[in-house]
PDB file of C-alpha atoms in Angstrom:
ATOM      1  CA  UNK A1380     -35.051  -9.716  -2.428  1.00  0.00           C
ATOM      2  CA  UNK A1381     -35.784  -7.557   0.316  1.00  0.00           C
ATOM      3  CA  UNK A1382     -35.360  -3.514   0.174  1.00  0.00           C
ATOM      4  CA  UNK A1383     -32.600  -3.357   2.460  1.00  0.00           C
ATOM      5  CA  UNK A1384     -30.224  -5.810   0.134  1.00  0.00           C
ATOM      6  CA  UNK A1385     -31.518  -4.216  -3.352  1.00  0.00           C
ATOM      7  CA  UNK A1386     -30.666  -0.764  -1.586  1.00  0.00           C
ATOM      8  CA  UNK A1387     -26.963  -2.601  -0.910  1.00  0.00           C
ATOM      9  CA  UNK A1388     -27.009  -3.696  -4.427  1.00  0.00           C
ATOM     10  CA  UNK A1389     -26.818  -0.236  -5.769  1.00  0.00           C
ATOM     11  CA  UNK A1390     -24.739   1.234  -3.287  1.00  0.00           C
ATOM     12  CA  UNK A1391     -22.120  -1.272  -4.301  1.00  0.00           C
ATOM     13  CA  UNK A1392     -23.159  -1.069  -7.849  1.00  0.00           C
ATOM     14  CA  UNK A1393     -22.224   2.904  -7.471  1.00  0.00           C
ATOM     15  CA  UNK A1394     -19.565   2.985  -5.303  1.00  0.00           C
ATOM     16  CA  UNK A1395     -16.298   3.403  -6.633  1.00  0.00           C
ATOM     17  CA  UNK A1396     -13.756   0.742  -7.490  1.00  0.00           C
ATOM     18  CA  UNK A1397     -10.782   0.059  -5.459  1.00  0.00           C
ATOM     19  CA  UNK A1398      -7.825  -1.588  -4.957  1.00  0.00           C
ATOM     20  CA  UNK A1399      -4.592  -2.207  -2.451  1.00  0.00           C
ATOM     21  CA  UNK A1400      -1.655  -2.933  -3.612  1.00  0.00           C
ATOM     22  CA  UNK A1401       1.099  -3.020  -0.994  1.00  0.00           C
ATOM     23  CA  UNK A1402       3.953  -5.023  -0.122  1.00  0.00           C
ATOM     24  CA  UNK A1403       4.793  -6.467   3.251  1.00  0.00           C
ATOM     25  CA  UNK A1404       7.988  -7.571   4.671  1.00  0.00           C
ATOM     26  CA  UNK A1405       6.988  -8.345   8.333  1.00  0.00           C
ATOM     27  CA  UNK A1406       3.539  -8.471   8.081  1.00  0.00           C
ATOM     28  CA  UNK A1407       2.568  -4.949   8.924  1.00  0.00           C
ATOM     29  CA  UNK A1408       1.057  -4.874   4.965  1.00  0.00           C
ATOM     30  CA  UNK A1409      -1.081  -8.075   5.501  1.00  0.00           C
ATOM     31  CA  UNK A1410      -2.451  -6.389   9.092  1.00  0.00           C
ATOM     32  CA  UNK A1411      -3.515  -3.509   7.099  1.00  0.00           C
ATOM     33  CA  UNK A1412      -4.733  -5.878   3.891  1.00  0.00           C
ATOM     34  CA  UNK A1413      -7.154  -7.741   5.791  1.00  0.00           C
ATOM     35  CA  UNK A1414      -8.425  -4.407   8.078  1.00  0.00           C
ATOM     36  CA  UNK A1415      -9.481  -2.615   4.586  1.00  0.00           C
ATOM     37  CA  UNK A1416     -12.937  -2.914   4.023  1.00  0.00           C
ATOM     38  CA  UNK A1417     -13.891  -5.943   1.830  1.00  0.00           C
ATOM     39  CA  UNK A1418     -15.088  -3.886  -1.081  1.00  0.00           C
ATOM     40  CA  UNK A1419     -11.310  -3.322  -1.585  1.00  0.00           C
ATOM     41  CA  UNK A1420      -9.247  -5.867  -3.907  1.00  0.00           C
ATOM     42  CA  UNK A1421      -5.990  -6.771  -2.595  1.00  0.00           C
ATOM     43  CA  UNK A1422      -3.127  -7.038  -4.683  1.00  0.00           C
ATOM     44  CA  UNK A1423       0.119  -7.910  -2.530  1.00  0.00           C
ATOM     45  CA  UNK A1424       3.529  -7.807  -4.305  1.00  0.00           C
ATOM     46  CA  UNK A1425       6.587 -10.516  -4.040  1.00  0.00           C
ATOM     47  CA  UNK A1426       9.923  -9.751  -4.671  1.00  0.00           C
ATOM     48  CA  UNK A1427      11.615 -12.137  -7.074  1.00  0.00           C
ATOM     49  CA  UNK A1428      14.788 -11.917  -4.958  1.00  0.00           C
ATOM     50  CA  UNK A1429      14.405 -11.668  -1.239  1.00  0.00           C
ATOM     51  CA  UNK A1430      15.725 -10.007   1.364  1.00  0.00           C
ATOM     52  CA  UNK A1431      17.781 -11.720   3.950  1.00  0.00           C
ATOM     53  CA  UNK A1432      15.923 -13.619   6.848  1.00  0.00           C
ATOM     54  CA  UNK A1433      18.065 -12.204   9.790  1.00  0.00           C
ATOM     55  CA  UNK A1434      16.431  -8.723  10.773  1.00  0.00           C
ATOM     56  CA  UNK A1435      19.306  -6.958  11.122  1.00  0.00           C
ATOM     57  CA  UNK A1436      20.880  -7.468   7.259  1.00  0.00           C
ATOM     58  CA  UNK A1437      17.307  -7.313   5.963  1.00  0.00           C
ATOM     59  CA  UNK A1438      16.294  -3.604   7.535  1.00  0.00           C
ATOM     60  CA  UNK A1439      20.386  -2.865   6.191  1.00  0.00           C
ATOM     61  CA  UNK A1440      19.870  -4.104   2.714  1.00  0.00           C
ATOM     62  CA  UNK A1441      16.577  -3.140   2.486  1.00  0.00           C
ATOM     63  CA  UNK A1442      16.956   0.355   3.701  1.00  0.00           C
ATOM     64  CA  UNK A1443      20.217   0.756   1.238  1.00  0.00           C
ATOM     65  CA  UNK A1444      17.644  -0.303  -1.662  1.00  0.00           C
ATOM     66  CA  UNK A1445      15.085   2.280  -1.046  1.00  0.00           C
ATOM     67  CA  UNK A1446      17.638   4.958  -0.082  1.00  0.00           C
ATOM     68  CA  UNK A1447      19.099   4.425  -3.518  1.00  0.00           C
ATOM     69  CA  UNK A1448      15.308   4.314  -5.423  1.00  0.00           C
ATOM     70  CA  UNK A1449      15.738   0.763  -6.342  1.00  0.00           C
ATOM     71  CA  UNK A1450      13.296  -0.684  -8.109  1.00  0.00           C
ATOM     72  CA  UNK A1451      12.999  -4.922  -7.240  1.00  0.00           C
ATOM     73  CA  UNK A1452      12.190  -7.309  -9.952  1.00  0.00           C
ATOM     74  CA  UNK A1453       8.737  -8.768  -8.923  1.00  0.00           C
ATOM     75  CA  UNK A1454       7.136 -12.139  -9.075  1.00  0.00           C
ATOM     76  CA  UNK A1455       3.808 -12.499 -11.640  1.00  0.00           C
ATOM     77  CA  UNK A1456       2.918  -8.773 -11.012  1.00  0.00           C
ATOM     78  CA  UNK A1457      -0.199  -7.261 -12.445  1.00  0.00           C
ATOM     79  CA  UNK A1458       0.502  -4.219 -13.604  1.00  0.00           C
ATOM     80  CA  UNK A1459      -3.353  -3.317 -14.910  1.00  0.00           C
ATOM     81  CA  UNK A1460      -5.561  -1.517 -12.760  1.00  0.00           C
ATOM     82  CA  UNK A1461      -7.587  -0.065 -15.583  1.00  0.00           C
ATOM     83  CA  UNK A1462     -10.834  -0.915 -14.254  1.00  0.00           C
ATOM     84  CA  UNK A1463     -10.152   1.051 -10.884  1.00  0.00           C
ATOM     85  CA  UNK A1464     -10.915   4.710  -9.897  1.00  0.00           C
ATOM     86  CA  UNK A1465      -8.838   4.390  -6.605  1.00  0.00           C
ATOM     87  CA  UNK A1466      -5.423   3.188  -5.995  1.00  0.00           C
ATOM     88  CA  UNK A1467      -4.092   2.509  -2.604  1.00  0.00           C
ATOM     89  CA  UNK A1468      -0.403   1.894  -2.864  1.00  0.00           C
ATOM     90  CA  UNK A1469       0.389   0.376   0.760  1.00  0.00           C
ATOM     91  CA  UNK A1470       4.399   0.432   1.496  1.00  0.00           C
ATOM     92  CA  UNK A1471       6.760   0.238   4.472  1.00  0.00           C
ATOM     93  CA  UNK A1472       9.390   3.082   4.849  1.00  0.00           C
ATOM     94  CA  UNK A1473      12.928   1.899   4.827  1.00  0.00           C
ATOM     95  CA  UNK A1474      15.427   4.401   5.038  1.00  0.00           C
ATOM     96  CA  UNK A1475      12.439   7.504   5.120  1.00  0.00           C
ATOM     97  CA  UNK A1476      11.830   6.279   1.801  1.00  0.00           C
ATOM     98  CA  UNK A1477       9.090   3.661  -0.319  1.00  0.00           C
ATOM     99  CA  UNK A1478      10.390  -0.164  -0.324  1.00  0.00           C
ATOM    100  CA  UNK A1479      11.982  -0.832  -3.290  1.00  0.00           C
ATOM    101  CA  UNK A1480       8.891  -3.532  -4.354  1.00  0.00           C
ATOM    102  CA  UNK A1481       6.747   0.046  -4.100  1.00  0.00           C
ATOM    103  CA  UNK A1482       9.379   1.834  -6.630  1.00  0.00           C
ATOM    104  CA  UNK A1483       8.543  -0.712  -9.179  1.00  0.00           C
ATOM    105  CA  UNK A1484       4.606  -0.867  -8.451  1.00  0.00           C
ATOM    106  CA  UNK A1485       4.360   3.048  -8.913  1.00  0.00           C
ATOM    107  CA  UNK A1486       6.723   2.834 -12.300  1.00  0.00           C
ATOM    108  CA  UNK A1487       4.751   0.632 -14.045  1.00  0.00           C
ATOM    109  CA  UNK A1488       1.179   1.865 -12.911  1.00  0.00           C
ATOM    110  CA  UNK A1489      -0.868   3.952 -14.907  1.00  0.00           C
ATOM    111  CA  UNK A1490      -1.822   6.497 -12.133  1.00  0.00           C
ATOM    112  CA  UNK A1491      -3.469   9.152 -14.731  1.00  0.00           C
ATOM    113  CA  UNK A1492      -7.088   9.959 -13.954  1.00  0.00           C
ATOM    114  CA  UNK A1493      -6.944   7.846 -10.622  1.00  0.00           C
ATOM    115  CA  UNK A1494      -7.676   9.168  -7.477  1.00  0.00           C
ATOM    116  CA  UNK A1495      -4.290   7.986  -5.106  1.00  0.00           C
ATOM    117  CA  UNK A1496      -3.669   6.778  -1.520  1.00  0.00           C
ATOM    118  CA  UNK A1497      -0.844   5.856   0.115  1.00  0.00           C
ATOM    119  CA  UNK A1498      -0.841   3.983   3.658  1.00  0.00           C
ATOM    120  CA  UNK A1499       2.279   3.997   5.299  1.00  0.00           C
ATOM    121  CA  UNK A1500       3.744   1.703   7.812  1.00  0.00           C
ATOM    122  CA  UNK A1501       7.032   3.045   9.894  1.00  0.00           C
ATOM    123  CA  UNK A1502       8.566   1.972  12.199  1.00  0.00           C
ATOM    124  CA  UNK A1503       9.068   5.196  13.578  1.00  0.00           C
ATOM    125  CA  UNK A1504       5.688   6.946  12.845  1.00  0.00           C
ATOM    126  CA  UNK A1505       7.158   9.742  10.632  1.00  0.00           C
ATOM    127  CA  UNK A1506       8.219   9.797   7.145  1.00  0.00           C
ATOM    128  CA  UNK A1507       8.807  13.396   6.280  1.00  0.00           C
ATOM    129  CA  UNK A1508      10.920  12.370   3.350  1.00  0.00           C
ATOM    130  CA  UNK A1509       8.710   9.925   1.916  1.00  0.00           C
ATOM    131  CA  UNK A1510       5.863  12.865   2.696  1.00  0.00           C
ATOM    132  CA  UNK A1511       7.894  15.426   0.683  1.00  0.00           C
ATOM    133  CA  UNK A1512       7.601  12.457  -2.473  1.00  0.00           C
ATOM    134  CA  UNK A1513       4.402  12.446  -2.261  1.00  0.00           C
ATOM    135  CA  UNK A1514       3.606  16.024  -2.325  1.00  0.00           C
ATOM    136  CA  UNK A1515       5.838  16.793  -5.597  1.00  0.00           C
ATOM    137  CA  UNK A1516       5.048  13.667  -7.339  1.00  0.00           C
ATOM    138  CA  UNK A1517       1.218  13.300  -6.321  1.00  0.00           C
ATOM    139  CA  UNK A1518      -0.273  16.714  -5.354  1.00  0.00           C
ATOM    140  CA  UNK A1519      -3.946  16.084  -3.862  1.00  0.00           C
ATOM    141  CA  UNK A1520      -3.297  12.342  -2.701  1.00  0.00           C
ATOM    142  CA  UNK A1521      -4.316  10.938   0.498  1.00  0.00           C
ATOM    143  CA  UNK A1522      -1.629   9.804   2.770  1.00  0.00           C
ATOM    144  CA  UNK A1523      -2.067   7.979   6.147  1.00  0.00           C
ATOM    145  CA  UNK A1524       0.661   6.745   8.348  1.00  0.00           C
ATOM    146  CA  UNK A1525       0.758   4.060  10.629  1.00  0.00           C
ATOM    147  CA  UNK A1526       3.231   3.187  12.843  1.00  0.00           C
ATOM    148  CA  UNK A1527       4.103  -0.346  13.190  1.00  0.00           C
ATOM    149  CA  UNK A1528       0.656  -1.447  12.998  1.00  0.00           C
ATOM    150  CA  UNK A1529       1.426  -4.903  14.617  1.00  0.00           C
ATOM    151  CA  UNK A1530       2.632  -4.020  17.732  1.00  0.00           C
ATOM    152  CA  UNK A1531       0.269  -0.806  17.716  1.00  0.00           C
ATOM    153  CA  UNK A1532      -3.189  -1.890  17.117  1.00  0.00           C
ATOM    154  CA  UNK A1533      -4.557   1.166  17.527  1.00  0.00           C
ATOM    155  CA  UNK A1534      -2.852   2.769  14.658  1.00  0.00           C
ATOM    156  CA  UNK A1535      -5.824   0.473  12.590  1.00  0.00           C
ATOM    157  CA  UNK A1536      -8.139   2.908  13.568  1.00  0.00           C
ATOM    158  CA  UNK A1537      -6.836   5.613  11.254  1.00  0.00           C
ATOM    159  CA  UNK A1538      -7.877   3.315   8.224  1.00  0.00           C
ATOM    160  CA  UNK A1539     -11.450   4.333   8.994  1.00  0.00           C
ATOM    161  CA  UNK A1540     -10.862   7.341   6.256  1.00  0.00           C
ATOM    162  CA  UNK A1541     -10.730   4.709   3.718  1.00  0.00           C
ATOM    163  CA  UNK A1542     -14.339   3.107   3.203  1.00  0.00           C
TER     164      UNK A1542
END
């Protein structure tokens, strides 16, 4: 083995373990999945009942969901993440709020003595209320928002903070 992939070796060996566990209803989620660095497990949540097909009753139903803190019953969903130091919770806003998939991921997590990321995808670009959860319920996470990802490419570039 040459130096250069031993020194790899041990940087990976070191480096902290990570995963992302998000949920994506039109995709924006699985843009951002496979623009994480590979080092980063991926961990994408199903809702056991989904949401209507037709845009316009999905963003309604969905949106009425998160503004009432559902929580969605989810298919096969891993709830261990033990042998992580990082958690990335990735989650469309609906309503300024998490999607109600994300309610249930961050109620059955254990979050204590993790260090905590969110990545945001909006449609509009700002989620002050979702912000304002984030700062009561987890003081010194990192939050980056992007705003609708697949039509904005660019936005992608802000997921350079997370190596």
């Amino acid at each position: 083995m040459d130096q250069q992939k031993i020194y790899k070796t041990i940087i990976i060996g070191i480096s902290m373990k990570k995963i992302f566990i998000y949920f994506s209803q039109t995709g924006n989620g699985d843009l951002v999945a496979n623009t994480l660095p590979e080092n980063i497990e991926k961990r994408r949540v199903i809702m056991k009942k989904k949401l209507p097909k037709r845009f316009f009753f999905m963003v309604l139903t969905g949106g009425f969901l998160a503004g009432i803190n559902a929580k969605s019953r989810l298919v096969d969903f891993n709830n261990d993440v033990s042998e992580y130091e990082e958690i990335i919770i990735g989650s469309p806003i609906w309503n300024g709020k998490f999607s109600s998939p994300i309610n249930t991921v961050l109620s059955k997590i254990d979050l204590n003595n993790k260090k905590l990321s969110f990545i945001l995808y909006s449609g509009s670009g700002e989620a002050p209320k979702t912000i304002n959860t984030i700062n009561k319920k987890y003081p010194n996470s990192n939050v980056i928002i992007l705003k609708e990802p697949i039509k904005n490419k660019e936005e992608l570039d802000k997921l350079n903070e997370i190596q």
